[in-house]
């Protein structure tokens, strides 16, 4: 592939040879040599710049904002899009003040509705009443980013449930490239292009074969400095939408990016996918033939859904949840991509803005004092080497921050940190990989000195920063989310596939909820469904005929479906199929009902 050919080059820096973004192990390479080479794999300049952003924001906004759905089906009327108070500067200003350095807008989500007046389809803002059909959300956001010196990225969904040509592969690929060309030519610099991995069937039931190579070349031609994320080879999806990175996170990884034709074969041979826990250890290196600098990005929404839904105004993630996410993303050698969805007015909601401010204030307070003296002089650490650091007098710490100079490769495999008190060294914590940034939390410790030991490293690690902070404890203030009003003790399961339940008495229902057990995805989970009620368990009335738990596979949170009007029911039945269209298995504990007042 052309894309690899141009990126696969090496350069000389000091003694070691460096490989930029990709390397291949010649046949028969020993494990020892592989580890040595892996240590010399480095990011491309744009990957390095991207990693340093640390905090980036997603803006999921579009027709779903007005329908209350997570995945539109493409039949939506553009007339529904009318954000009367749209203010892109309000989005960017608030995100900037909260420390975010890039925003990525869903220029087109799976429903195909374009937020810019594209020439490729009528299904866009140009057909909406907003700004009299003369508006352009992409441009307004771009201008706000320029004003506030914010980096700017676009999400363009390859899956398009509106385009008639979807599934006619060559035609749709041309259509998609035309959309990409508009976005990458008319809005100044674009720093990140985000291609989602979700890929369903077209309106005609046909599968689309994407021409990733041509998409890639279009980006290279029009925005050569942009990073290409997810279905791209610069930035890797961390593997969940919960805001949870890996404690051991290698940016130099054996995972072949999905856009390469050989990815399926390579990844299968190694028995891995983007969700695998281990993507870079010595064990997987032993089996691999090539290696990629392919760092992870943690994408998560500040609310349960990706799009704004008024009923989630009370479910904005707590400060505790956001700080945990922060330590488990930025603190785990990842970049955080936090979604803050504009509401129907076209503004970030007050609750989200208030939480962003709290989150920023928390970090500001924590980082205000670095207790380590002279922690940012380069330390070339071989395996087993330690270095002591003096601390400011009276230091009380509970966070250690370590950084490697990844421009020279990612090398630390494990480390430990000790504190000296009254002449006695005490272990404060241990960790594995460091990479661009690793933050380790441990119980409060009042110590006079710190000792960091690199227990194991590939070649010699380049530690460029050692810092220690005190983070205030944050109380958890999220209540239990209640999604079932009846006691299951009174229920009787009268059918298991499909699941049918006798509720024990006749009730008036406003909604039902499907909540995957442990909020975990499984292959037998429900995706498409119909929901019926009955008075006697024999004659059923369909309340929802063609429902879809959109995105449940990636974001397996409770899915509440509110009926158009309350219904009376003694029996309920959920008929469902899985994402791969086989019969779903739903447990009684995964179902809840909400009574009408
Ligand atoms: C997913 C999509 O299906 C969601 O709707 C959302 O856009 C998320 C960021 O990616 O795969």
Coordinates of C-alpha atoms and ligand atoms in Angstrom, one line a residue:
X1 CA 0.0 0.0 0.0
X2 CA 1.2 3.5 -0.9
X3 CA 0.4 4.8 2.6
X4 CA 3.0 2.5 4.2
X5 CA 5.6 3.0 1.6
X6 CA 5.8 6.7 2.3
X7 CA 5.8 6.4 6.1
X8 CA 8.2 3.5 6.4
X9 CA 11.5 5.1 6.6
X10 CA 14.2 5.3 9.1
X11 CA 16.5 8.0 10.3
X12 CA 19.6 8.3 12.3
X13 CA 19.6 10.0 15.7
X14 CA 22.6 9.6 17.9
X15 CA 23.6 6.0 18.0
X16 CA 20.2 4.3 17.5
X17 CA 18.4 3.9 14.3
X18 CA 14.8 5.0 14.6
X19 CA 11.8 3.7 12.8
X20 CA 9.0 6.2 12.2
X21 CA 5.5 4.9 12.8
X22 CA 6.1 1.4 11.4
X23 CA 8.6 -1.4 11.3
X24 CA 8.9 -4.9 10.0
X25 CA 10.9 -7.6 11.6
X26 CA 13.0 -9.4 9.0
X27 CA 12.2 -13.2 9.0
X28 CA 14.0 -15.0 11.8
X29 CA 14.6 -11.9 14.0
X30 CA 15.3 -13.0 17.5
X31 CA 13.2 -11.8 20.4
X32 CA 16.1 -9.9 21.8
X33 CA 16.6 -8.0 18.5
X34 CA 12.8 -7.4 18.2
X35 CA 12.7 -5.8 21.6
X36 CA 15.7 -3.6 20.7
X37 CA 13.9 -2.6 17.4
X38 CA 10.6 -2.0 19.2
X39 CA 12.4 0.5 21.5
X40 CA 13.4 2.5 18.5
X41 CA 9.9 2.9 17.0
X42 CA 8.8 6.5 17.3
X43 CA 5.7 8.5 16.4
X44 CA 5.3 10.7 13.3
X45 CA 5.5 14.4 14.0
X46 CA 1.7 14.7 13.9
X47 CA 1.2 11.8 16.2
X48 CA 3.6 13.4 18.7
X49 CA 1.8 16.7 18.5
X50 CA -1.6 14.9 18.9
X51 CA -0.4 13.0 22.0
X52 CA 0.6 16.3 23.6
X53 CA -2.9 17.6 23.3
X54 CA -4.0 15.3 26.2
X55 CA -7.5 16.7 26.4
X56 CA -9.7 16.7 23.3
X57 CA -13.4 17.1 23.0
X58 CA -16.1 15.5 20.8
X59 CA -19.2 17.4 19.8
X60 CA -22.0 15.0 18.8
X61 CA -24.6 17.2 17.3
X62 CA -27.0 16.7 14.4
X63 CA -30.5 15.5 13.5
X64 CA -30.4 13.0 16.5
X65 CA -30.3 16.0 18.8
X66 CA -33.8 16.8 17.6
X67 CA -35.2 13.2 17.5
X68 CA -33.8 12.0 20.8
X69 CA -32.1 9.0 19.1
X70 CA -28.6 7.8 19.3
X71 CA -28.5 6.4 15.7
X72 CA -30.9 8.0 13.2
X73 CA -32.0 5.7 10.4
X74 CA -31.7 8.3 7.6
X75 CA -35.4 8.9 7.1
X76 CA -35.4 12.0 9.3
X77 CA -36.8 15.2 7.9
X78 CA -34.1 18.0 7.6
X79 CA -36.9 20.4 8.6
X80 CA -36.5 19.1 12.2
X81 CA -33.0 20.6 12.5
X82 CA -33.5 24.1 13.9
X83 CA -31.1 25.1 16.8
X84 CA -32.5 28.5 17.5
X85 CA -29.6 29.7 19.6
X86 CA -26.7 28.0 18.1
X87 CA -23.5 29.5 19.4
X88 CA -20.3 27.7 18.4
X89 CA -18.2 30.2 20.3
X90 CA -20.0 29.2 23.5
X91 CA -18.9 25.6 22.8
X92 CA -15.3 26.4 22.1
X93 CA -14.9 29.0 24.8
X94 CA -16.1 26.7 27.5
X95 CA -14.0 23.8 26.3
X96 CA -10.9 26.0 26.0
X97 CA -11.4 27.3 29.5
X98 CA -11.7 23.8 30.7
X99 CA -8.3 22.9 29.2
X100 CA -9.3 21.1 26.0
X101 CA -7.1 21.7 23.0
X102 CA -9.1 20.2 20.1
X103 CA -12.7 19.8 19.2
X104 CA -14.1 17.2 16.8
X105 CA -17.5 17.7 15.3
X106 CA -19.8 15.0 13.9
X107 CA -20.1 16.7 10.5
X108 CA -22.1 13.6 9.5
X109 CA -23.3 10.8 11.7
X110 CA -24.7 7.4 10.6
X111 CA -28.0 9.1 9.6
X112 CA -26.3 10.8 6.7
X113 CA -27.4 14.4 7.7
X114 CA -24.6 16.8 6.9
X115 CA -24.0 19.8 9.1
X116 CA -22.5 21.7 6.2
X117 CA -24.2 22.7 2.9
X118 CA -22.7 19.9 0.9
X119 CA -23.1 19.6 -2.9
X120 CA -23.3 15.8 -2.5
X121 CA -26.8 15.5 -1.0
X122 CA -29.9 17.4 -0.1
X123 CA -29.9 15.8 3.3
X124 CA -28.1 18.7 5.0
X125 CA -28.5 21.9 6.8
X126 CA -29.2 23.6 3.5
X127 CA -32.6 21.9 3.6
X128 CA -33.4 22.9 7.1
X129 CA -35.0 26.1 8.4
X130 CA -31.9 26.9 10.5
X131 CA -30.5 30.3 9.4
X132 CA -33.0 30.2 6.5
X133 CA -31.1 27.2 4.9
X134 CA -28.0 29.4 4.6
X135 CA -26.2 28.1 7.7
X136 CA -23.1 26.0 8.0
X137 CA -22.3 24.5 11.4
X138 CA -18.8 23.3 10.3
X139 CA -17.9 26.9 9.3
X140 CA -19.2 28.4 12.5
X141 CA -17.3 25.9 14.5
X142 CA -14.1 26.5 12.4
X143 CA -14.3 30.2 12.9
X144 CA -14.8 29.8 16.6
X145 CA -11.8 27.5 16.7
X146 CA -9.7 30.1 14.9
X147 CA -10.8 32.8 17.3
X148 CA -10.0 30.8 20.4
X149 CA -6.9 29.0 19.0
X150 CA -8.4 25.6 19.3
X151 CA -7.5 22.7 17.1
X152 CA -10.3 21.4 14.9
X153 CA -11.3 17.9 13.7
X154 CA -14.1 16.3 11.8
X155 CA -16.0 13.1 12.3
X156 CA -17.4 11.8 9.0
X157 CA -19.3 8.6 9.4
X158 CA -18.5 6.1 6.6
X159 CA -21.7 4.3 7.4
X160 CA -24.5 6.3 5.9
X161 CA -28.2 5.2 6.3
X162 CA -29.5 7.9 4.1
X163 CA -27.4 7.9 0.9
X164 CA -29.2 5.9 -1.8
X165 CA -25.8 4.8 -3.3
X166 CA -24.6 3.2 0.0
X167 CA -23.9 -0.4 -0.8
X168 CA -23.1 0.3 -4.4
X169 CA -19.5 0.4 -3.4
X170 CA -17.7 2.3 -6.1
X171 CA -20.4 4.9 -6.3
X172 CA -20.7 5.4 -2.5
X173 CA -16.9 5.6 -2.3
X174 CA -16.9 8.4 -4.8
X175 CA -19.7 10.2 -2.9
X176 CA -17.8 9.8 0.4
X177 CA -14.6 11.1 -1.1
X178 CA -16.5 14.1 -2.5
X179 CA -17.8 14.8 1.1
X180 CA -14.4 14.4 2.5
X181 CA -12.9 16.7 -0.2
X182 CA -15.4 19.4 0.7
X183 CA -14.6 19.2 4.4
X184 CA -10.9 19.1 3.9
X185 CA -10.7 21.9 1.3
X186 CA -13.1 24.6 2.5
X187 CA -12.5 25.0 6.2
X188 CA -8.8 25.7 6.6
X189 CA -6.6 23.4 8.6
X190 CA -8.2 20.2 9.9
X191 CA -6.1 18.5 12.6
X192 CA -7.9 15.2 13.0
X193 CA -10.2 13.1 10.8
X194 CA -12.2 10.6 12.7
X195 CA -13.7 7.6 10.9
X196 CA -16.0 5.5 13.0
X197 CA -15.8 1.7 12.9
X198 CA -19.6 1.2 13.0
X199 CA -20.6 -0.3 9.7
X200 CA -24.1 -1.6 8.9
X201 CA -26.1 -2.4 5.9
X202 CA -27.5 0.1 3.4
X203 CA -31.1 1.0 2.7
X204 CA -31.0 -1.6 0.0
X205 CA -29.6 -4.2 2.4
X206 CA -26.3 -4.3 0.6
X207 CA -22.9 -4.2 2.4
X208 CA -20.6 -1.4 1.5
X209 CA -16.9 -2.2 0.8
X210 CA -15.0 0.9 1.7
X211 CA -12.0 2.1 -0.3
X212 CA -9.9 3.0 2.8
X213 CA -6.8 3.4 0.6
X214 CA -8.5 6.1 -1.5
X215 CA -9.9 7.8 1.7
X216 CA -6.4 7.8 3.1
X217 CA -4.9 9.3 0.0
X218 CA -7.5 12.1 -0.1
X219 CA -6.5 13.1 3.5
X220 CA -2.8 12.9 2.6
X221 CA -3.3 15.1 -0.4
X222 CA -5.6 17.7 1.2
X223 CA -4.5 17.8 4.9
X224 CA -1.1 16.0 5.1
X225 CA -0.7 17.1 8.7
X226 CA -4.0 15.7 10.0
X227 CA -4.1 12.6 12.1
X228 CA -6.4 9.9 11.0
X229 CA -8.3 8.2 13.8
X230 CA -9.9 4.9 14.5
X231 CA -10.4 3.6 10.9
X232 CA -7.0 5.3 10.3
X233 CA -3.5 4.4 11.2
X234 CA -2.5 7.4 13.5
X235 CA -4.8 7.0 16.4
X236 CA -6.3 3.7 17.8
X237 CA -9.7 3.2 19.6
X238 CA -8.9 2.1 23.1
X239 CA -11.6 -0.6 22.9
X240 CA -14.5 0.7 25.0
X241 CA -16.7 3.8 25.4
X242 CA -16.5 3.8 29.2
X243 CA -13.5 6.1 29.5
X244 CA -11.2 3.3 30.6
X245 CA -7.7 3.0 29.3
X246 CA -5.3 0.1 29.9
X247 CA -2.9 0.2 32.8
X248 CA -0.3 -1.3 30.5
X249 CA -0.6 0.7 27.4
X250 CA 1.9 0.3 24.6
X251 CA 1.8 2.9 21.8
X252 CA 4.2 0.7 19.9
X253 CA 1.8 -2.1 19.2
X254 CA 1.4 -5.3 17.2
X255 CA -2.2 -4.4 16.2
X256 CA -2.4 -3.8 12.5
X257 CA -4.8 -0.9 11.8
X258 CA -8.2 -1.9 10.3
X259 CA -7.8 0.1 7.2
X260 CA -4.9 -2.1 5.9
X261 CA -6.0 -5.0 3.7
X262 CA -3.8 -7.3 5.7
X263 CA -5.2 -6.3 9.1
X264 CA -7.7 -9.2 9.4
X265 CA -5.1 -11.8 8.6
X266 CA -2.3 -10.3 10.7
X267 CA -4.5 -9.7 13.8
X268 CA -6.1 -13.1 13.5
X269 CA -2.7 -14.8 13.4
X270 CA -1.8 -13.1 16.6
X271 CA -5.3 -13.8 18.2
X272 CA -5.9 -10.1 18.9
X273 CA -8.3 -7.2 18.2
X274 CA -8.6 -3.6 19.3
X275 CA -10.1 -4.7 22.6
X276 CA -7.4 -7.1 23.6
X277 CA -5.7 -6.4 26.9
X278 CA -2.1 -7.1 25.7
X279 CA -1.1 -5.3 22.5
X280 CA 2.6 -4.8 23.1
X281 CA 4.3 -7.1 25.6
X282 CA 7.3 -9.3 24.9
X283 CA 5.0 -12.3 24.6
X284 CA 3.1 -10.8 21.7
X285 CA 6.2 -9.3 20.1
X286 CA 7.7 -12.8 20.0
X287 CA 4.9 -13.8 17.5
X288 CA 4.6 -10.5 15.5
X289 CA 6.1 -9.7 12.1
X290 CA 5.5 -6.0 12.2
X291 CA 4.9 -3.2 14.7
X292 CA 3.0 0.1 14.5
X293 CA 3.2 3.3 16.5
X294 CA -0.5 3.4 17.0
X295 CA -1.4 5.2 20.3
X296 CA -4.7 4.8 22.0
X297 CA -7.5 7.4 22.4
X298 CA -10.2 7.1 25.1
X299 CA -13.5 8.3 23.8
X300 CA -16.4 8.7 26.3
X301 CA -19.4 10.9 26.7
X302 CA -20.0 13.2 29.6
X303 CA -23.6 11.9 29.5
X304 CA -24.8 8.3 29.0
X305 CA -25.6 8.9 25.3
X306 CA -23.4 10.5 22.7
X307 CA -26.2 12.9 21.6
X308 CA -28.0 15.4 23.8
X309 CA -31.2 14.1 25.4
X310 CA -33.1 16.3 27.9
X311 CA -33.9 13.3 30.1
X312 CA -30.1 12.9 30.7
X313 CA -29.7 16.4 32.1
X314 CA -29.5 14.9 35.6
X315 CA -27.0 12.2 34.4
X316 CA -24.0 14.3 33.6
X317 CA -20.9 12.4 34.9
X318 CA -19.9 13.4 38.4
X319 CA -16.6 15.1 39.2
X320 CA -15.5 11.7 40.7
X321 CA -16.3 9.9 37.4
X322 CA -14.5 12.6 35.3
X323 CA -11.4 12.5 37.5
X324 CA -11.2 8.7 37.4
X325 CA -11.6 8.9 33.6
X326 CA -8.8 11.4 33.5
X327 CA -6.4 9.3 35.5
X328 CA -7.4 6.2 33.4
X329 CA -6.9 7.9 30.1
X330 CA -4.3 10.8 30.2
X331 CA -2.8 9.0 33.2
X332 CA -2.6 5.8 31.3
X333 CA -0.7 7.0 28.2
X334 CA -3.8 7.9 26.2
X335 CA -5.5 11.0 24.9
X336 CA -8.9 11.7 26.3
X337 CA -11.7 12.5 23.8
X338 CA -14.6 13.7 26.0
X339 CA -17.9 14.2 24.3
X340 CA -19.9 17.2 25.4
X341 CA -23.0 17.3 23.1
X342 CA -24.7 20.6 22.3
X343 CA -28.4 20.7 23.1
X344 CA -31.4 21.6 21.0
X345 CA -30.8 25.3 21.4
X346 CA -27.4 24.7 19.9
X347 CA -25.6 25.4 23.2
X348 CA -23.6 23.3 25.7
X349 CA -26.0 22.7 28.5
X350 CA -25.5 24.5 31.8
X351 CA -25.1 21.3 33.7
X352 CA -22.3 20.1 31.4
X353 CA -20.6 23.5 31.5
X354 CA -20.7 23.6 35.3
X355 CA -19.1 20.1 35.5
X356 CA -16.4 21.1 33.0
X357 CA -15.5 24.0 35.2
X358 CA -15.4 21.8 38.3
X359 CA -13.2 19.3 36.5
X360 CA -10.8 22.1 35.3
X361 CA -10.6 23.7 38.8
X362 CA -9.8 20.3 40.3
X363 CA -6.9 19.7 37.9
X364 CA -5.7 23.2 38.3
X365 CA -5.5 22.8 42.1
X366 CA -3.8 19.5 41.9
X367 CA -1.1 20.6 39.4
X368 CA -0.5 23.9 41.1
X369 CA 2.3 22.5 43.2
X370 CA 4.8 20.0 42.0
X371 CA 6.6 18.6 45.1
X372 CA 9.5 17.1 43.2
X373 CA 12.6 19.3 42.9
X374 CA 14.4 19.1 39.6
X375 CA 12.2 16.3 38.2
X376 CA 12.6 17.4 34.6
X377 CA 16.2 16.8 33.9
X378 CA 16.6 13.9 31.4
X379 CA 17.3 10.6 33.1
X380 CA 18.6 7.8 30.9
X381 CA 17.5 4.8 32.9
X382 CA 18.6 1.2 32.2
X383 CA 16.7 -1.7 33.7
X384 CA 17.2 -1.8 37.5
X385 CA 18.4 1.7 37.8
X386 CA 17.0 4.1 40.5
X387 CA 17.1 7.8 40.9
X388 CA 16.4 9.8 44.1
X389 CA 14.6 13.1 44.1
X390 CA 14.4 15.7 46.8
X391 CA 10.9 16.9 47.7
X392 CA 9.8 20.3 48.9
X393 CA 9.7 20.4 52.7
X394 CA 6.5 19.1 54.3
X395 CA 5.4 17.4 51.1
X396 CA 2.2 15.4 51.3
X397 CA 1.6 13.6 48.0
X398 CA -0.6 10.9 46.5
X399 CA 0.1 11.2 42.7
X400 CA 3.3 10.4 40.9
X401 CA 3.6 11.6 37.3
X402 CA 6.2 10.0 35.0
X403 CA 6.9 10.8 31.4
X404 CA 9.2 9.3 28.8
X405 CA 10.6 11.3 25.8
X406 CA 8.6 9.2 23.3
X407 CA 10.3 11.0 20.4
X408 CA 13.0 8.5 21.2
X409 CA 10.5 5.6 21.6
X410 CA 8.5 4.0 24.4
X411 CA 10.7 1.8 26.6
X412 CA 9.7 1.4 30.3
X413 CA 8.2 -2.0 31.0
X414 CA 7.8 -1.6 34.8
X415 CA 8.7 0.7 37.6
X416 CA 8.3 1.3 41.3
X417 CA 8.3 4.4 43.5
X418 CA 9.3 4.6 47.1
X419 CA 9.2 7.4 49.7
X420 CA 11.7 8.1 52.5
X421 CA 10.3 8.9 55.9
X422 CA 12.4 9.0 59.1
X423 CA 15.2 7.3 57.2
X424 CA 13.1 4.3 56.0
X425 CA 12.2 3.7 52.4
X426 CA 8.6 2.6 51.9
X427 CA 7.0 1.4 48.6
X428 CA 4.4 3.9 47.5
X429 CA 3.3 2.1 44.3
X430 CA 4.3 0.1 41.2
X431 CA 3.4 0.3 37.6
X432 CA 4.1 -1.1 34.2
X433 CA 4.3 1.1 31.1
X434 CA 4.9 4.8 31.1
X435 CA 5.0 6.2 27.6
X436 CA 4.1 9.8 27.0
X437 CA 2.5 10.1 30.5
X438 CA 1.7 7.8 33.4
X439 CA 0.0 9.0 36.6
X440 CA 0.0 6.6 39.5
X441 CA -2.3 7.2 42.4
X442 CA -1.5 5.9 45.9
X443 CA -2.6 6.7 49.5
X444 CA -1.5 10.0 51.0
X445 CA 2.1 10.0 51.9
X446 CA 4.2 12.5 53.9
X447 CA 7.7 11.9 52.7
X448 CA 11.0 13.7 52.4
X449 CA 12.5 12.1 49.4
X450 CA 11.3 10.0 46.4
X451 CA 13.1 7.1 44.8
X452 CA 12.0 5.9 41.3
X453 CA 13.3 2.6 40.0
X454 CA 12.9 1.5 36.4
X455 CA 12.6 -2.2 37.0
X456 CA 12.6 -3.2 33.4
X457 CA 13.2 -1.2 30.2
X458 CA 13.8 -1.9 26.5
X459 CA 17.3 -0.5 25.8
X460 CA 17.6 2.6 28.0
X461 CA 14.5 4.6 28.9
X462 CA 14.5 8.3 28.5
X463 CA 12.6 9.6 31.5
X464 CA 12.1 13.3 30.9
X465 CA 9.8 14.2 33.8
X466 CA 9.2 13.0 37.3
X467 CA 6.6 15.0 39.3
X468 CA 4.5 14.5 42.4
X469 CA 1.2 16.1 43.4
X470 CA -1.5 16.0 45.9
X471 CA -5.0 15.3 44.6
X472 CA -8.0 16.1 46.8
X473 CA -10.3 13.2 47.5
X474 CA -13.5 13.5 45.7
X475 CA -16.7 12.0 47.1
X476 CA -18.9 10.0 44.8
X477 CA -22.2 11.7 44.4
X478 CA -24.0 9.6 41.7
X479 CA -27.1 7.9 43.0
X480 CA -28.2 4.5 41.8
X481 CA -30.1 4.9 38.5
X482 CA -33.4 3.3 39.0
X483 CA -34.9 1.7 35.9
X484 CA -37.3 -0.9 37.3
X485 CA -40.4 0.0 39.3
X486 CA -41.7 -3.5 40.0
X487 CA -40.4 -6.3 42.2
X488 CA -39.1 -9.2 40.2
X489 CA -40.3 -11.5 43.0
X490 CA -43.8 -11.2 41.7
X491 CA -42.8 -12.0 38.1
X492 CA -43.0 -15.3 36.3
X493 CA -41.0 -16.0 33.2
X494 CA -43.5 -17.6 30.8
X495 CA -41.2 -17.8 27.8
X496 CA -37.5 -17.6 27.5
X497 CA -36.9 -17.1 23.7
X498 CA -38.3 -14.7 23.1
X499 CA -38.4 -13.5 26.7
X500 CA -42.0 -13.2 28.0
X501 CA -42.9 -12.2 31.5
X502 CA -46.0 -12.3 33.6
X503 CA -45.7 -9.2 35.8
X504 CA -48.0 -10.6 38.4
X505 CA -50.6 -7.8 38.1
X506 CA -52.0 -5.4 35.5
X507 CA -50.1 -2.1 35.4
X508 CA -49.9 1.0 33.3
X509 CA -46.4 1.3 31.7
X510 CA -44.7 4.4 30.4
X511 CA -41.4 2.7 29.4
X512 CA -39.3 -0.4 29.5
X513 CA -35.6 -0.8 29.9
X514 CA -33.1 -3.3 28.5
X515 CA -30.0 -3.2 30.7
X516 CA -27.2 -5.6 29.5
X517 CA -25.9 -7.5 32.6
X518 CA -22.9 -5.8 34.2
X519 CA -23.1 -3.2 31.4
X520 CA -21.1 -5.6 29.4
X521 CA -21.5 -6.4 25.7
X522 CA -21.8 -10.1 24.6
X523 CA -22.5 -11.7 21.2
X524 CA -26.0 -12.8 22.2
X525 CA -27.2 -9.4 23.3
X526 CA -30.3 -7.7 21.9
X527 CA -30.0 -5.1 19.1
X528 CA -33.1 -5.0 16.9
X529 CA -36.3 -5.7 18.8
X530 CA -40.1 -5.5 19.1
X531 CA -41.9 -5.1 22.4
X532 CA -45.4 -6.3 23.0
X533 CA -47.9 -6.3 25.9
X534 CA -50.8 -8.6 26.7
X535 CA -53.6 -8.9 29.2
X536 CA -53.7 -12.7 29.1
X537 CA -50.4 -13.9 27.7
X538 CA -52.1 -15.2 24.5
X539 CA -53.2 -12.1 22.5
X540 CA -50.3 -9.7 22.1
X541 CA -50.2 -6.0 21.1
X542 CA -47.0 -4.6 19.6
X543 CA -46.1 -1.4 21.3
X544 CA -42.8 -1.0 19.5
X545 CA -42.6 -2.8 16.2
X546 CA -39.1 -2.1 14.8
X547 CA -36.9 -0.9 17.6
X548 CA -33.1 -0.7 17.7
X549 CA -30.9 -0.4 20.7
X550 CA -28.5 1.8 18.8
X551 CA -24.8 1.5 19.7
X552 CA -25.5 -0.9 22.5
X553 CA -22.6 -3.1 21.5
X554 CA -20.1 -0.3 22.2
X555 CA -21.9 1.5 24.9
X556 CA -23.8 -1.3 26.8
X557 CA -25.7 1.0 29.3
X558 CA -29.4 0.7 30.3
X559 CA -31.5 1.4 27.2
X560 CA -34.8 3.0 28.2
X561 CA -37.6 3.1 25.6
X562 CA -40.5 5.5 26.4
X563 CA -43.8 4.7 24.7
X564 CA -45.7 7.2 22.7
X565 CA -48.5 6.9 25.3
X566 CA -48.8 4.7 28.4
X567 CA -50.0 1.1 27.9
X568 CA -51.8 -1.4 30.1
X569 CA -50.1 -4.7 30.6
X570 CA -50.1 -7.8 32.6
X571 CA -47.6 -9.6 30.3
X572 CA -44.7 -8.2 28.4
X573 CA -42.6 -9.8 25.6
X574 CA -39.3 -8.7 24.1
X575 CA -38.5 -10.3 20.7
X576 CA -35.0 -9.5 19.7
X577 CA -32.1 -10.3 17.4
X578 CA -28.4 -9.7 17.9
X579 CA -26.2 -7.3 16.0
X580 CA -25.4 -10.3 13.7
X581 CA -29.2 -11.0 13.2
X582 CA -29.3 -14.3 15.2
X583 CA -31.8 -14.7 18.0
X584 CA -30.9 -12.7 21.1
X585 CA -30.8 -14.1 24.6
X586 CA -32.2 -11.7 27.2
X587 CA -32.3 -12.5 30.9
X588 CA -35.2 -11.5 33.1
X589 CA -32.7 -9.4 35.2
X590 CA -31.9 -7.4 32.2
X591 CA -35.5 -6.1 31.8
X592 CA -37.1 -3.3 33.8
X593 CA -40.4 -1.4 33.5
X594 CA -41.4 2.2 34.4
X595 CA -44.9 2.8 35.6
X596 CA -47.0 5.6 34.3
X597 CA -47.9 8.1 37.1
Ligands
LIG1 C1 -19.7 4.9 17.8 C2 -20.9 5.4 17.1 O1 -21.8 4.4 16.6 C3 -21.6 6.3 18.2 O2 -22.8 6.7 17.8 C4 -20.6 7.4 18.5 O3 -20.5 8.2 17.4 C5 -19.3 6.9 18.9 C6 -18.2 7.9 19.1 O4 -18.8 5.9 18.0 O5 -19.2 3.8 17.3

